[in-house]
Short mmCIF file of C-alpha atoms and ligand atoms in Angstrom, two decimals:
data_model
loop_
_atom_site.label_atom_id
_atom_site.label_comp_id
_atom_site.label_asym_id
_atom_site.label_seq_id
_atom_site.Cartn_x
_atom_site.Cartn_y
_atom_site.Cartn_z
CA UNK A 1 -4.62 66.91 -203.73
CA UNK A 2 -5.66 63.31 -204.38
CA UNK A 3 -7.06 64.38 -207.75
CA UNK A 4 -3.81 66.11 -208.62
CA UNK A 5 -1.84 62.94 -207.93
CA UNK A 6 -4.29 60.87 -209.99
CA UNK A 7 -4.29 63.31 -212.90
CA UNK A 8 -0.51 63.57 -212.94
CA UNK A 9 -0.27 59.78 -213.07
CA UNK A 10 -2.78 59.77 -215.91
CA UNK A 11 -0.84 62.45 -217.80
CA UNK A 12 2.35 60.39 -217.54
CA UNK A 13 0.58 57.26 -218.76
CA UNK A 14 -0.85 59.21 -221.69
CA UNK A 15 2.61 60.37 -222.75
CA UNK A 16 3.80 56.73 -222.75
CA UNK A 17 0.72 55.86 -224.78
CA UNK A 18 1.34 58.71 -227.26
CA UNK A 19 4.89 57.45 -227.83
CA UNK A 20 4.03 53.73 -227.81
CA UNK A 21 4.44 53.28 -231.56
CA UNK A 22 7.76 55.12 -231.53
CA UNK A 23 8.97 53.20 -228.46
CA UNK A 24 8.11 49.92 -230.18
CA UNK A 25 9.76 50.85 -233.49
CA UNK A 26 12.66 48.41 -234.05
CA UNK A 27 14.24 50.52 -236.81
CA UNK A 28 14.99 53.58 -234.67
CA UNK A 29 17.70 53.68 -232.01
CA UNK A 30 17.68 56.94 -230.08
CA UNK A 31 14.01 57.85 -229.63
CA UNK A 32 14.92 61.19 -228.02
CA UNK A 33 12.37 60.74 -225.26
CA UNK A 34 14.65 61.65 -222.40
CA UNK A 35 13.32 62.16 -218.90
CA UNK A 36 13.33 65.97 -219.12
CA UNK A 37 11.27 66.00 -222.30
CA UNK A 38 8.97 63.35 -220.90
CA UNK A 39 8.27 65.14 -217.63
CA UNK A 40 7.84 68.49 -219.41
CA UNK A 41 5.26 66.97 -221.73
CA UNK A 42 3.44 65.29 -218.86
CA UNK A 43 3.23 68.65 -217.05
CA UNK A 44 1.92 70.38 -220.19
CA UNK A 45 -0.68 67.68 -220.77
CA UNK A 46 -1.74 67.88 -217.13
CA UNK A 47 -2.12 71.66 -217.43
CA UNK A 48 -4.21 71.27 -220.59
CA UNK A 49 -6.53 68.84 -218.86
CA UNK A 50 -6.75 70.42 -215.42
CA UNK A 51 -6.34 74.11 -216.26
CA UNK A 52 -3.20 74.74 -214.23
CA UNK A 53 0.22 73.19 -213.74
CA UNK A 54 0.55 70.53 -211.03
CA UNK A 55 2.74 72.66 -208.77
CA UNK A 56 0.81 75.90 -209.22
CA UNK A 57 -1.77 77.45 -206.94
CA UNK A 58 -2.21 77.34 -203.22
CA UNK A 59 -0.35 74.24 -202.06
CA UNK A 60 0.88 73.26 -198.64
CA UNK A 61 4.49 72.33 -198.23
CA UNK A 62 3.47 68.69 -197.99
CA UNK A 63 1.39 68.83 -201.18
CA UNK A 64 4.35 70.30 -202.98
CA UNK A 65 6.63 67.56 -201.67
CA UNK A 66 4.22 64.82 -202.81
CA UNK A 67 3.78 66.19 -206.31
CA UNK A 68 7.51 66.74 -206.62
CA UNK A 69 8.09 63.14 -205.51
CA UNK A 70 5.76 61.94 -208.25
CA UNK A 71 7.55 64.04 -210.88
CA UNK A 72 10.92 62.79 -209.62
CA UNK A 73 9.65 59.20 -209.79
CA UNK A 74 8.67 59.74 -213.44
CA UNK A 75 12.04 61.22 -214.21
CA UNK A 76 13.87 58.29 -212.61
CA UNK A 77 11.78 55.64 -214.38
CA UNK A 78 12.47 57.31 -217.73
CA UNK A 79 16.18 57.57 -216.97
CA UNK A 80 16.36 53.93 -215.95
CA UNK A 81 14.57 52.77 -219.12
CA UNK A 82 16.52 54.79 -221.69
CA UNK A 83 18.57 51.75 -222.77
CA UNK A 84 15.44 49.64 -223.26
CA UNK A 85 13.53 52.38 -225.05
CA UNK A 86 16.44 53.08 -227.40
CA UNK A 87 17.29 49.46 -228.19
CA UNK A 88 17.39 48.93 -231.95
CA UNK A 89 16.18 45.70 -233.56
CA UNK A 90 13.55 44.98 -230.89
CA UNK A 91 9.91 45.87 -231.43
CA UNK A 92 7.78 45.41 -228.34
CA UNK A 93 9.81 46.40 -225.29
CA UNK A 94 7.28 45.92 -222.54
CA UNK A 95 7.29 49.63 -221.68
CA UNK A 96 3.50 50.10 -221.62
CA UNK A 97 1.46 52.63 -219.62
CA UNK A 98 0.41 50.15 -216.92
CA UNK A 99 3.97 49.08 -216.20
CA UNK A 100 5.22 52.67 -216.28
CA UNK A 101 2.47 53.58 -213.80
CA UNK A 102 3.33 50.74 -211.44
CA UNK A 103 7.02 51.64 -211.51
CA UNK A 104 6.43 55.29 -210.69
CA UNK A 105 3.96 54.35 -207.97
CA UNK A 106 6.55 52.04 -206.41
CA UNK A 107 9.16 54.79 -206.47
CA UNK A 108 6.64 57.26 -205.07
CA UNK A 109 5.94 54.89 -202.17
CA UNK A 110 9.66 54.51 -201.51
CA UNK A 111 10.01 58.30 -201.29
CA UNK A 112 6.88 59.39 -199.44
CA UNK A 113 5.03 56.17 -198.53
CA UNK A 114 4.66 57.28 -194.92
CA UNK A 115 2.62 60.25 -196.12
CA UNK A 116 0.83 59.09 -199.23
CA UNK A 117 0.38 56.23 -201.66
CA UNK A 118 -0.72 55.99 -205.26
CA UNK A 119 -1.63 52.65 -206.80
CA UNK A 120 -3.54 51.29 -209.74
CA UNK A 121 -5.70 48.34 -208.88
CA UNK A 122 -8.53 46.50 -210.61
CA UNK A 123 -11.47 44.18 -209.98
CA UNK A 124 -9.83 41.10 -208.49
CA UNK A 125 -10.66 38.75 -211.36
CA UNK A 126 -8.93 41.09 -213.82
CA UNK A 127 -5.67 41.66 -211.96
CA UNK A 128 -2.57 40.67 -213.91
CA UNK A 129 0.16 41.64 -211.49
CA UNK A 130 -0.34 40.38 -207.94
CA UNK A 131 1.23 43.61 -206.63
CA UNK A 132 -1.87 45.40 -207.91
CA UNK A 133 -4.43 43.24 -206.11
CA UNK A 134 -7.06 45.38 -204.37
CA UNK A 135 -6.95 45.60 -200.57
CA UNK A 136 -10.12 44.91 -198.56
CA UNK A 137 -11.37 48.51 -198.80
CA UNK A 138 -10.69 48.78 -202.53
CA UNK A 139 -12.37 45.41 -203.16
CA UNK A 140 -15.44 46.51 -201.22
CA UNK A 141 -15.78 49.81 -203.11
CA UNK A 142 -15.29 48.09 -206.47
CA UNK A 143 -17.89 45.44 -205.62
CA UNK A 144 -20.49 47.46 -203.77
CA UNK A 145 -20.17 51.01 -205.08
CA UNK A 146 -18.76 50.91 -208.61
CA UNK A 147 -21.12 48.10 -209.60
CA UNK A 148 -24.15 50.35 -209.05
CA UNK A 149 -25.48 51.17 -212.55
CA UNK A 150 -27.15 54.34 -211.23
CA UNK A 151 -23.81 55.79 -210.11
CA UNK A 152 -22.37 58.39 -212.54
CA UNK A 153 -19.54 56.82 -214.52
CA UNK A 154 -16.07 58.01 -213.65
CA UNK A 155 -17.02 59.57 -210.33
CA UNK A 156 -14.40 59.11 -207.61
CA UNK A 157 -15.33 57.58 -204.26
CA UNK A 158 -13.83 59.23 -201.18
CA UNK A 159 -13.77 58.27 -197.54
CA UNK A 160 -11.75 58.60 -194.37
CA UNK A 161 -10.61 55.10 -193.48
CA UNK A 162 -7.76 53.33 -191.74
CA UNK A 163 -4.74 52.20 -193.73
CA UNK A 164 -2.13 50.13 -191.88
CA UNK A 165 -3.81 51.19 -188.65
CA UNK A 166 -3.50 54.89 -189.44
CA UNK A 167 -6.34 57.28 -190.33
CA UNK A 168 -6.19 58.37 -193.93
CA UNK A 169 -8.14 60.07 -196.64
CA UNK A 170 -8.79 57.54 -199.39
CA UNK A 171 -9.93 58.06 -202.95
CA UNK A 172 -10.74 55.45 -205.56
CA UNK A 173 -11.18 56.65 -209.13
CA UNK A 174 -12.77 54.16 -211.54
CA UNK A 175 -11.35 53.68 -215.04
CA UNK A 176 -13.01 51.96 -217.96
CA UNK A 177 -11.72 50.13 -220.99
CA UNK A 178 -11.60 52.09 -224.21
CA UNK A 179 -11.07 50.50 -227.63
CA UNK A 180 -7.30 50.96 -227.33
CA UNK A 181 -7.18 48.74 -224.22
CA UNK A 182 -8.84 45.80 -225.89
CA UNK A 183 -5.85 44.65 -227.94
CA UNK A 184 -4.57 43.41 -224.59
CA UNK A 185 -7.57 43.25 -222.23
CA UNK A 186 -10.31 42.40 -224.78
CA UNK A 187 -11.52 39.33 -226.59
CA UNK A 188 -11.12 36.47 -227.20
CA UNK A 189 -10.81 35.83 -223.48
CA UNK A 190 -7.78 33.68 -222.69
CA UNK A 191 -5.88 34.47 -225.89
CA UNK A 192 -2.32 35.56 -225.10
CA UNK A 193 -1.68 39.25 -225.80
CA UNK A 194 1.56 40.92 -226.93
CA UNK A 195 2.72 41.22 -223.29
CA UNK A 196 2.31 37.48 -222.63
CA UNK A 197 -0.79 37.70 -220.45
CA UNK A 198 -4.14 36.04 -221.27
CA UNK A 199 -6.74 38.58 -222.37
CA UNK A 200 -9.56 39.29 -219.94
CA UNK A 201 -12.39 39.38 -222.46
CA UNK A 202 -13.19 43.00 -221.60
CA UNK A 203 -15.44 45.26 -223.63
CA UNK A 204 -15.42 49.01 -224.21
CA UNK A 205 -16.93 50.76 -221.20
CA UNK A 206 -16.34 47.92 -218.74
CA UNK A 207 -14.73 48.85 -215.45
CA UNK A 208 -11.07 47.99 -216.07
CA UNK A 209 -9.40 49.30 -212.97
CA UNK A 210 -9.13 52.13 -210.47
CA UNK A 211 -6.55 54.63 -209.32
CA UNK A 212 -6.26 54.45 -205.56
CA UNK A 213 -4.90 57.36 -203.54
CA UNK A 214 -4.09 57.34 -199.83
CA UNK A 215 -3.26 60.56 -197.97
CA UNK A 216 -2.34 59.83 -194.37
CA UNK A 217 -3.52 62.27 -191.77
C1 LIG B 301 -0.03 46.42 -224.71
C2 LIG B 301 -0.97 45.74 -223.84
C3 LIG B 301 -1.85 46.55 -222.91
C4 LIG B 301 -2.72 47.56 -223.24
C5 LIG B 301 -3.01 48.12 -224.62
C6 LIG B 301 -3.34 47.96 -222.00
N1 LIG B 301 -2.84 47.23 -220.96
FE1 LIG B 301 -3.50 47.25 -219.05
N2 LIG B 301 -1.98 46.02 -218.50
C7 LIG B 301 -1.11 45.42 -219.37
C8 LIG B 301 -0.09 44.72 -218.61
C9 LIG B 301 1.07 43.93 -219.18
C10 LIG B 301 -0.39 44.90 -217.25
C11 LIG B 301 0.38 44.40 -216.04
C12 LIG B 301 1.35 45.49 -215.63
C13 LIG B 301 2.19 45.16 -214.45
O1 LIG B 301 3.00 44.26 -214.52
O2 LIG B 301 2.04 45.85 -213.44
C14 LIG B 301 -1.59 45.73 -217.22
C15 LIG B 301 -2.19 46.16 -216.06
C16 LIG B 301 -3.32 46.92 -216.01
C17 LIG B 301 -3.96 47.38 -214.79
C18 LIG B 301 -3.44 47.17 -213.37
C19 LIG B 301 -3.97 45.96 -212.69
C20 LIG B 301 -3.34 44.69 -213.15
O3 LIG B 301 -4.04 43.97 -213.87
O4 LIG B 301 -2.16 44.38 -212.84
C21 LIG B 301 -5.06 48.09 -215.18
C22 LIG B 301 -6.09 48.74 -214.28
C23 LIG B 301 -5.07 48.12 -216.62
N3 LIG B 301 -4.01 47.41 -217.11
C24 LIG B 301 -6.01 48.81 -217.38
C25 LIG B 301 -5.83 49.12 -218.72
C26 LIG B 301 -6.64 50.09 -219.44
C27 LIG B 301 -7.82 50.85 -218.83
C28 LIG B 301 -6.12 50.17 -220.68
C29 LIG B 301 -6.55 51.09 -221.80
C30 LIG B 301 -6.55 52.51 -221.50
C31 LIG B 301 -5.02 49.21 -220.76
N4 LIG B 301 -4.88 48.62 -219.54
C32 LIG B 301 -4.27 48.98 -221.90
C33 LIG B 301 -1.17 45.47 -220.75
C34 LIG B 301 -1.92 46.37 -221.48
#
């Protein structure tokens, strides 16, 4: 279930990424990326990657509710950003995968935060948005587990731990910079990127962040 939530988030981010050039095109008004098309494409991409649709298979009622909440969050974020996305005469609109992900995660938490949480965090020194700072558990796993060069890259870490005093299943899934990230997170370190943040000086393959899933018991 945690993997499904992480992969669905990733699929949504990838759709934003696929449309980034179109979204940032100042010469086109209506981009025709409405929420229905967007969510449909995210579901198809998820199915291509995972082998089945997010809501297929043997799911408990709660699992279904969580995945549906994530899909609804995506739909709402796309609906709320139609005016921005379709604004003519403006190139970069700030609608990038990381911001999209944070917005859907915030909506997800508002809907089902008592049952589950999805966040994207990063090694502390890389964090741009304070809302994405790692908590103590995430910081420890990033520092002590993900730093181990013998650990297979990309492997999720899972544990039962307390969150807000409640027992929960936790999963942290490491993510690494690819070439496409480096226009913003790469070198030269400190140079301001298109989004207005100083670049982190990252290199391809560096740990860039982690998807963090909490499923309360
Ligand atoms: C167009 C510039 C841009 C590109 C390209 C980009 N990012 Fe980011 N990234 C940002 C911005 C801006 C934020 C802050 C978003 C927010 O306000 O929550 C961010 C936030 C993040 C975060 C969340 C933690 C934090 O710092 O707030 C992670 C993890 C991350 N990016 C990883 C990546 C990875 C991995 C890639 C490549 C697959 C990538 N980014 C590509 C601009 C970019």
